[in-house]
Amino acid sequence: VRIELRNPPPPVNFTEWDGMIRLLFNRKNKTLRSVLLTKPNIKMLEENMRTHASLTGKILEDDLKVEKILEEVLNNEAWVGKRASKLDLDDFLSLLAEFNEKGIHFA
């Protein structure tokens, strides 16, 4: 097996990419929804969201629910019932883009 780097590399923040991939492959045969909606992961993503908002100067509501945002993204028919082990690179890139669009960051 020969592994080659993509040229040019995808336009993505690699620390955030690494965080998402590590999180999703922690339990690779579980669905994306079941991996992301655990209490420790929700707490971590909420802290990341607040940190990112403070660094960019955005103000978040006090009653912000990360679970609702995660459900909104994961209930898209493209992600329902999907498992990390069955996704390809383009799927991961589009999932990361959707999360970033909603304000969820993994780094």
Short mmCIF file of C-alpha atoms in Angstrom, two decimals:
data_model
loop_
_atom_site.label_atom_id
_atom_site.label_comp_id
_atom_site.label_asym_id
_atom_site.label_seq_id
_atom_site.Cartn_x
_atom_site.Cartn_y
_atom_site.Cartn_z
CA VAL A 1 0.00 0.00 0.00
CA ARG A 2 1.36 3.34 -1.02
CA ILE A 3 0.10 6.50 0.67
CA GLU A 4 0.56 9.76 -1.22
CA LEU A 5 -0.17 13.28 -0.09
CA ARG A 6 -2.86 15.20 -1.94
CA ASN A 7 -1.47 17.93 -4.11
CA PRO A 8 -2.69 20.59 -3.47
CA PRO A 9 -3.75 19.85 0.09
CA PRO A 10 -7.43 20.47 0.93
CA PRO A 11 -8.16 23.98 2.24
CA VAL A 12 -8.84 23.04 5.84
CA ASN A 13 -7.54 23.91 9.31
CA PHE A 14 -5.54 20.77 10.07
CA THR A 15 -5.77 21.02 13.87
CA GLU A 16 -9.54 21.21 13.59
CA TRP A 17 -9.55 18.43 11.00
CA ASP A 18 -7.45 16.25 13.29
CA GLY A 19 -9.77 16.95 16.23
CA MET A 20 -12.87 15.94 14.28
CA ILE A 21 -11.28 12.81 12.81
CA ARG A 22 -9.94 11.66 16.20
CA LEU A 23 -13.33 12.23 17.79
CA LEU A 24 -15.26 10.37 15.09
CA PHE A 25 -12.84 7.44 14.93
CA ASN A 26 -12.73 7.02 18.70
CA ARG A 27 -15.52 4.48 18.18
CA LYS A 28 -15.42 4.00 14.40
CA ASN A 29 -18.36 1.60 14.11
CA LYS A 30 -20.80 3.79 16.04
CA THR A 31 -22.97 6.20 14.09
CA LEU A 32 -21.87 9.82 13.88
CA ARG A 33 -24.86 10.85 15.97
CA SER A 34 -24.09 8.42 18.80
CA VAL A 35 -20.43 9.44 18.88
CA LEU A 36 -21.08 13.18 18.93
CA LEU A 37 -24.05 13.26 21.30
CA THR A 38 -22.28 11.86 24.35
CA LYS A 39 -22.11 14.17 27.36
CA PRO A 40 -18.30 14.61 27.39
CA ASN A 41 -18.23 15.41 23.67
CA ILE A 42 -21.09 17.90 23.96
CA LYS A 43 -19.31 19.62 26.85
CA MET A 44 -16.04 19.78 24.89
CA LEU A 45 -17.74 21.13 21.77
CA GLU A 46 -19.58 23.78 23.80
CA GLU A 47 -16.29 24.91 25.37
CA ASN A 48 -14.67 25.00 21.92
CA MET A 49 -17.60 27.01 20.57
CA ARG A 50 -17.37 29.57 23.37
CA THR A 51 -13.59 29.82 23.01
CA HIS A 52 -13.82 30.33 19.26
CA ALA A 53 -16.54 32.95 19.73
CA SER A 54 -14.47 34.89 22.26
CA LEU A 55 -11.40 34.79 20.00
CA THR A 56 -13.38 36.10 17.02
CA GLY A 57 -15.32 38.68 19.06
CA LYS A 58 -18.75 37.11 18.57
CA ILE A 59 -21.35 37.10 21.31
CA LEU A 60 -23.24 33.87 22.01
CA GLU A 61 -26.63 33.54 23.66
CA ASP A 62 -26.70 32.24 27.22
CA ASP A 63 -29.23 29.54 26.37
CA LEU A 64 -27.14 28.12 23.54
CA LYS A 65 -27.74 24.40 23.07
CA VAL A 66 -24.95 22.56 21.27
CA GLU A 67 -27.12 19.42 21.17
CA LYS A 68 -29.68 21.24 19.00
CA ILE A 69 -27.00 22.39 16.57
CA LEU A 70 -25.52 18.88 16.39
CA GLU A 71 -28.98 17.38 15.84
CA GLU A 72 -29.67 19.93 13.11
CA VAL A 73 -26.53 18.99 11.20
CA LEU A 74 -26.77 15.24 11.82
CA ASN A 75 -30.46 15.02 10.88
CA ASN A 76 -29.52 16.05 7.36
CA GLU A 77 -30.29 13.01 5.22
CA ALA A 78 -26.65 12.86 4.11
CA TRP A 79 -25.54 11.98 7.68
CA VAL A 80 -28.42 9.93 9.13
CA GLY A 81 -27.15 6.49 10.11
CA LYS A 82 -23.65 7.08 8.73
CA ARG A 83 -20.57 5.64 10.41
CA ALA A 84 -17.07 7.12 10.36
CA SER A 85 -15.58 3.94 8.94
CA LYS A 86 -17.85 4.16 5.87
CA LEU A 87 -17.15 7.81 4.95
CA ASP A 88 -14.56 9.01 2.46
CA LEU A 89 -12.41 12.14 2.45
CA ASP A 90 -14.97 14.30 0.65
CA ASP A 91 -17.65 13.31 3.16
CA PHE A 92 -15.42 14.35 6.07
CA LEU A 93 -14.61 17.66 4.39
CA SER A 94 -18.28 18.48 3.82
CA LEU A 95 -19.18 17.42 7.38
CA LEU A 96 -16.48 19.70 8.80
CA ALA A 97 -17.70 22.55 6.58
CA GLU A 98 -21.27 22.08 7.81
CA PHE A 99 -20.18 22.10 11.44
CA ASN A 100 -18.04 25.21 10.93
CA GLU A 101 -20.93 26.95 9.18
CA LYS A 102 -23.12 26.34 12.26
CA GLY A 103 -20.37 27.49 14.64
CA ILE A 104 -19.15 24.10 15.91
CA HIS A 105 -15.35 23.86 15.98
CA PHE A 106 -13.19 20.91 16.96
CA ALA A 107 -10.03 22.79 17.98
#
